[in-house]
Each structure stands twice: as structure tokens, then as C-alpha cells.
Amino acid sequence: MKKTLLIIIAGMVIAILCASGVGKIRFLLGDVQYRDNQNTTWKKAVIGQNLEMTGMIKTGIDSSVEILWTNNQSTILDAKVSAVTIKKLVQDNQSKQKWTSQVREKASNMNLQSKHGNTQAAGIRREEADLEIQTELFWDIAPRQDIQEAIDLFDLQKYALAIPLFELVVAQGPLKKKAEVARTYLILIYEDQKDVPNRQKQIEALRMDFPNSDILLSLPAQF
């Protein structure tokens, strides 16, 4: 009797977990279809719909869908995405979280180092290093932008306000450690915004100015 009861309880727990799924649809536009597994038929997806690990999703012309995962991260699929498994999307999200977490931790550590006086030039562009004296004189006229202010805005996800401040930090000293930190945060912002062109622009600038940056080791190979 006890064994049967335990089996029933276990079944109920599994059913509840399965019902909750691994994520849900937070927003959709146009023709978005979903099916629970390969043996079920495609149905029109709806906002708030739970997604199962065994499920599949696809989008039509001029369509898009945003999936909110149980870890509060999201994935956006644009138009004309062929059938993709929810399992793959979950794995991609987990992979993204791994590298962004590593990069963010390293950026935080670099910022801490810079606060301890490690502000010497770290880049390699000779033409900018030659102009460092003039640059220092220019920025002595106006108050320097505090990178911590930009980081605080980043933590609040106020990206529109944080971006120009990070860019100002870079402009104040393109080869300084704080510029390396600022570009790293800009990479994280544009990744979160799904802005690939600007993300890649910051990555290439980081590679050019700071080829030995530890941040580069944490970026996915395809970047």
C-alpha cells in the first residue's frame, strides 16, 4: 500500500514538473507554431503557453517570438526559423549564460584592479599612445567620467543611459584598463540586446587594442 502511494505521489510530482515546462512564450508576432513532440501536430502558439523540453517551435514570414525561460533569461526567434527543438534552445541559452557570466566576473575583477591604481596603458596602438599626453591634458579640463556610474546603470539594465557613459570612458583613455572594462560591458549590453553588429564592433575593438585581454578567452569561438 505504501509503495503504491509513493508511486502515485511520484507520478503527481513528475506531472506537475512537466506541466510547468522549461519556459513559456512571453511575446509573439505573426505565424508562430509549436508542438509538444515529434508525434504531435503543429498548432498555433499563444502568449503564456508552456514549452516542454521535448517540444519544437518555428516561425513564419514576418514573425517573431520571445521565449522566457525558467531562469528568467529569454530567447528571441526572428522570422522564417525552421523547426527547432526546445532542447537546443535551452542548451544555447545555458551556453550563453556560461560565457556572459564569466565575462561579467572578469570585467568586475578588472574594474577592481583599476581602482587600486592599475590605470597604465594596456593597449598597443602606437598612434594613440603618442597622443596620450595631449589626451590627458584635454580631459583634465573636464571632469572624468566615473566608470562605476555606468556599471551601476548596467546592473539596473538601464542600457540606454549606460552605453554613452561607457563610450565616454573609452574616449577618455582608449588604451587604459578602464577602456578594456568599458568595452567588455558594452559587449555584454549588445549581447543582451541581440545587437550583433554593435557587439562584434566592440569585440573587434577589444581584440585590436587589448590583444592579450583575458576577456577574449571567454568569448565563444564563433565570435
CSV table of C-alpha atoms in Angstrom, one decimal:
chain,number,residue,atom,x,y,z
A,1,MET,CA,0.0,0.0,0.0
A,2,LYS,CA,2.8,2.4,1.0
A,3,LYS,CA,4.7,1.5,-2.2
A,4,THR,CA,1.7,2.2,-4.3
A,5,LEU,CA,1.1,5.5,-2.6
A,6,LEU,CA,4.7,6.5,-3.2
A,7,ILE,CA,4.4,5.7,-6.9
A,8,ILE,CA,1.2,7.8,-7.1
A,9,ILE,CA,2.9,10.8,-5.4
A,10,ALA,CA,6.0,10.5,-7.5
A,11,GLY,CA,3.8,10.4,-10.6
A,12,MET,CA,1.9,13.6,-9.5
A,13,VAL,CA,5.2,15.4,-8.8
A,14,ILE,CA,6.5,14.5,-12.3
A,15,ALA,CA,3.2,15.6,-13.8
A,16,ILE,CA,3.4,18.9,-12.1
A,17,LEU,CA,7.0,19.5,-13.2
A,18,CYS,CA,6.2,18.5,-16.8
A,19,ALA,CA,3.2,20.8,-16.8
A,20,SER,CA,5.3,23.8,-15.7
A,21,GLY,CA,7.7,23.2,-18.7
A,22,VAL,CA,11.1,24.8,-19.2
A,23,GLY,CA,9.8,28.1,-20.4
A,24,LYS,CA,6.8,30.0,-21.8
A,25,ILE,CA,6.0,32.3,-24.6
A,26,ARG,CA,6.2,35.9,-23.5
A,27,PHE,CA,5.5,37.6,-26.8
A,28,LEU,CA,4.8,36.6,-30.3
A,29,LEU,CA,4.0,38.3,-33.7
A,30,GLY,CA,2.6,36.7,-36.8
A,31,ASP,CA,2.7,33.0,-37.6
A,32,VAL,CA,4.4,31.1,-34.8
A,33,GLN,CA,3.7,27.3,-34.4
A,34,TYR,CA,4.6,24.8,-31.7
A,35,ARG,CA,4.2,21.1,-31.0
A,36,ASP,CA,4.9,19.1,-27.8
A,37,ASN,CA,6.9,16.4,-29.6
A,38,GLN,CA,7.6,14.9,-33.0
A,39,ASN,CA,4.5,12.7,-32.8
A,40,THR,CA,2.0,15.6,-32.3
A,41,THR,CA,0.7,18.1,-34.9
A,42,TRP,CA,1.7,21.7,-35.2
A,43,LYS,CA,-0.6,24.2,-33.5
A,44,LYS,CA,-0.7,28.0,-33.4
A,45,ALA,CA,1.3,29.2,-30.4
A,46,VAL,CA,-0.2,31.6,-27.9
A,47,ILE,CA,1.2,34.0,-25.3
A,48,GLY,CA,1.7,32.4,-22.0
A,49,GLN,CA,2.0,28.9,-23.4
A,50,ASN,CA,4.2,26.5,-21.5
A,51,LEU,CA,7.0,24.9,-23.5
A,52,GLU,CA,8.3,21.3,-23.0
A,53,MET,CA,11.8,20.1,-23.4
A,54,THR,CA,10.5,17.6,-26.0
A,55,GLY,CA,8.8,20.4,-27.9
A,56,MET,CA,9.5,22.1,-31.2
A,57,ILE,CA,8.8,25.7,-32.5
A,58,LYS,CA,9.0,27.5,-35.8
A,59,THR,CA,8.2,30.9,-37.2
A,60,GLY,CA,6.7,32.1,-40.5
A,61,ILE,CA,7.3,35.1,-42.7
A,62,ASP,CA,7.3,38.5,-40.8
A,63,SER,CA,7.0,36.6,-37.5
A,64,SER,CA,8.9,36.5,-34.2
A,65,VAL,CA,8.6,35.0,-30.8
A,66,GLU,CA,10.2,35.7,-27.4
A,67,ILE,CA,10.6,32.8,-25.0
A,68,LEU,CA,11.1,33.4,-21.3
A,69,TRP,CA,13.0,30.5,-19.6
A,70,THR,CA,12.6,29.4,-16.0
A,71,ASN,CA,16.0,31.1,-15.2
A,72,ASN,CA,14.4,34.5,-16.3
A,73,GLN,CA,16.5,34.7,-19.4
A,74,SER,CA,14.9,35.0,-22.8
A,75,THR,CA,15.5,33.9,-26.4
A,76,ILE,CA,14.1,35.7,-29.4
A,77,LEU,CA,13.4,33.9,-32.7
A,78,ASP,CA,13.0,36.0,-35.8
A,79,ALA,CA,11.1,35.3,-39.0
A,80,LYS,CA,11.4,32.2,-41.1
A,81,VAL,CA,13.1,30.0,-38.5
A,82,SER,CA,12.8,26.3,-39.4
A,83,ALA,CA,11.6,23.9,-36.8
A,84,VAL,CA,14.0,24.0,-33.9
A,85,THR,CA,13.8,21.8,-30.8
A,86,ILE,CA,13.2,23.5,-27.4
A,87,LYS,CA,16.1,21.3,-26.1
A,88,LYS,CA,18.5,23.0,-28.4
A,89,LEU,CA,17.3,26.5,-27.5
A,90,VAL,CA,17.7,25.6,-23.8
A,91,GLN,CA,21.2,24.4,-24.4
A,92,ASP,CA,22.1,27.6,-26.4
A,93,ASN,CA,20.7,29.7,-23.6
A,94,GLN,CA,22.7,27.8,-21.0
A,95,SER,CA,25.9,28.2,-23.1
A,96,LYS,CA,25.3,31.9,-23.4
A,97,GLN,CA,24.8,32.2,-19.7
A,98,LYS,CA,28.1,30.5,-19.1
A,99,TRP,CA,30.2,32.8,-21.2
A,100,THR,CA,28.4,36.0,-20.2
A,101,SER,CA,28.8,35.1,-16.5
A,102,GLN,CA,32.5,34.5,-17.0
A,103,VAL,CA,33.0,37.8,-18.9
A,104,ARG,CA,31.0,39.8,-16.4
A,105,GLU,CA,33.0,38.4,-13.5
A,106,LYS,CA,36.3,39.2,-15.2
A,107,ALA,CA,35.1,42.7,-16.0
A,108,SER,CA,34.2,43.2,-12.4
A,109,ASN,CA,37.7,42.0,-11.3
A,110,MET,CA,39.4,44.2,-13.8
A,111,ASN,CA,37.4,47.2,-12.6
A,112,LEU,CA,38.5,46.4,-9.0
A,113,GLN,CA,42.2,46.3,-10.2
A,114,SER,CA,41.8,49.7,-11.9
A,115,LYS,CA,40.5,51.2,-8.6
A,116,HIS,CA,43.8,50.1,-7.0
A,117,GLY,CA,45.8,52.3,-9.3
A,118,ASN,CA,46.3,50.0,-12.2
A,119,THR,CA,45.5,52.6,-14.9
A,120,GLN,CA,48.5,52.4,-17.1
A,121,ALA,CA,48.1,52.0,-20.9
A,122,ALA,CA,47.5,48.4,-21.7
A,123,GLY,CA,46.8,48.6,-25.5
A,124,ILE,CA,49.2,48.5,-28.4
A,125,ARG,CA,48.1,51.2,-30.9
A,126,ARG,CA,51.2,53.4,-31.2
A,127,GLU,CA,49.5,56.4,-32.8
A,128,GLU,CA,47.1,56.7,-29.8
A,129,ALA,CA,49.9,56.1,-27.3
A,130,ASP,CA,51.8,59.0,-28.9
A,131,LEU,CA,48.8,61.3,-28.3
A,132,GLU,CA,48.4,60.3,-24.7
A,133,ILE,CA,49.9,63.5,-23.2
A,134,GLN,CA,47.5,65.7,-25.3
A,135,THR,CA,44.6,63.4,-24.4
A,136,GLU,CA,45.4,63.7,-20.7
A,137,LEU,CA,45.6,67.4,-20.9
A,138,PHE,CA,42.3,67.7,-22.7
A,139,TRP,CA,40.4,65.5,-20.3
A,140,ASP,CA,41.9,67.4,-17.3
A,141,ILE,CA,39.8,70.3,-18.4
A,142,ALA,CA,36.6,68.5,-17.9
A,143,PRO,CA,35.6,66.1,-15.1
A,144,ARG,CA,36.4,62.5,-16.0
A,145,GLN,CA,33.5,60.0,-16.4
A,146,ASP,CA,33.4,57.6,-13.5
A,147,ILE,CA,33.0,54.1,-14.9
A,148,GLN,CA,31.2,52.9,-11.7
A,149,GLU,CA,28.3,55.2,-12.6
A,150,ALA,CA,28.0,53.3,-15.9
A,151,ILE,CA,28.3,49.9,-14.2
A,152,ASP,CA,25.6,50.8,-11.8
A,153,LEU,CA,23.3,51.7,-14.7
A,154,PHE,CA,24.3,48.4,-16.3
A,155,ASP,CA,23.3,46.5,-13.2
A,156,LEU,CA,19.9,48.2,-13.4
A,157,GLN,CA,19.6,47.3,-17.1
A,158,LYS,CA,19.3,50.9,-18.0
A,159,TYR,CA,21.4,50.3,-21.1
A,160,ALA,CA,20.3,53.5,-23.0
A,161,LEU,CA,21.9,55.5,-20.2
A,162,ALA,CA,24.9,53.2,-19.6
A,163,ILE,CA,26.1,53.0,-23.2
A,164,PRO,CA,27.1,56.6,-23.7
A,165,LEU,CA,28.9,56.7,-20.4
A,166,PHE,CA,30.9,53.5,-21.2
A,167,GLU,CA,31.8,55.1,-24.6
A,168,LEU,CA,32.9,58.3,-22.8
A,169,VAL,CA,35.2,56.2,-20.6
A,170,VAL,CA,36.8,54.6,-23.7
A,171,ALA,CA,37.2,58.0,-25.3
A,172,GLN,CA,38.9,59.4,-22.2
A,173,GLY,CA,41.7,56.8,-22.5
A,174,PRO,CA,41.4,54.2,-25.3
A,175,LEU,CA,44.3,52.2,-24.1
A,176,LYS,CA,43.7,52.4,-20.3
A,177,LYS,CA,42.5,49.5,-18.3
A,178,LYS,CA,39.1,51.2,-17.7
A,179,ALA,CA,38.6,51.2,-21.5
A,180,GLU,CA,39.1,47.5,-21.6
A,181,VAL,CA,36.5,47.2,-18.8
A,182,ALA,CA,34.1,49.6,-20.6
A,183,ARG,CA,34.3,47.7,-23.9
A,184,THR,CA,33.6,44.4,-22.0
A,185,TYR,CA,30.4,45.8,-20.5
A,186,LEU,CA,29.4,47.1,-23.9
A,187,ILE,CA,29.8,43.6,-25.4
A,188,LEU,CA,27.5,42.3,-22.6
A,189,ILE,CA,25.0,45.0,-23.3
A,190,TYR,CA,24.8,44.4,-27.0
A,191,GLU,CA,24.7,40.7,-26.5
A,192,ASP,CA,21.7,41.1,-24.2
A,193,GLN,CA,20.0,43.4,-26.7
A,194,LYS,CA,20.7,40.9,-29.5
A,195,ASP,CA,22.5,43.7,-31.4
A,196,VAL,CA,25.1,41.5,-33.2
A,197,PRO,CA,26.7,44.3,-35.3
A,198,ASN,CA,27.5,46.5,-32.4
A,199,ARG,CA,28.6,43.5,-30.3
A,200,GLN,CA,31.0,42.5,-32.9
A,201,LYS,CA,32.3,46.1,-33.3
A,202,GLN,CA,33.2,46.1,-29.6
A,203,ILE,CA,34.8,42.7,-29.8
A,204,GLU,CA,37.0,43.7,-32.8
A,205,ALA,CA,38.0,46.9,-31.0
A,206,LEU,CA,38.9,44.9,-27.9
A,207,ARG,CA,41.0,42.5,-30.0
A,208,MET,CA,42.8,45.4,-31.6
A,209,ASP,CA,43.5,47.5,-28.5
A,210,PHE,CA,43.9,44.7,-26.0
A,211,PRO,CA,45.0,41.5,-27.8
A,212,ASN,CA,46.1,39.9,-24.6
A,213,SER,CA,42.9,40.6,-22.8
A,214,ASP,CA,41.7,37.7,-20.6
A,215,ILE,CA,38.2,38.5,-21.8
A,216,LEU,CA,38.9,37.2,-25.2
A,217,LEU,CA,39.5,33.7,-23.8
A,218,SER,CA,35.9,33.6,-22.5
A,219,LEU,CA,34.2,34.6,-25.7
A,220,PRO,CA,32.6,31.8,-27.9
A,221,ALA,CA,34.9,30.7,-30.7
A,222,GLN,CA,32.4,31.8,-33.4
A,223,PHE,CA,32.7,35.4,-32.3
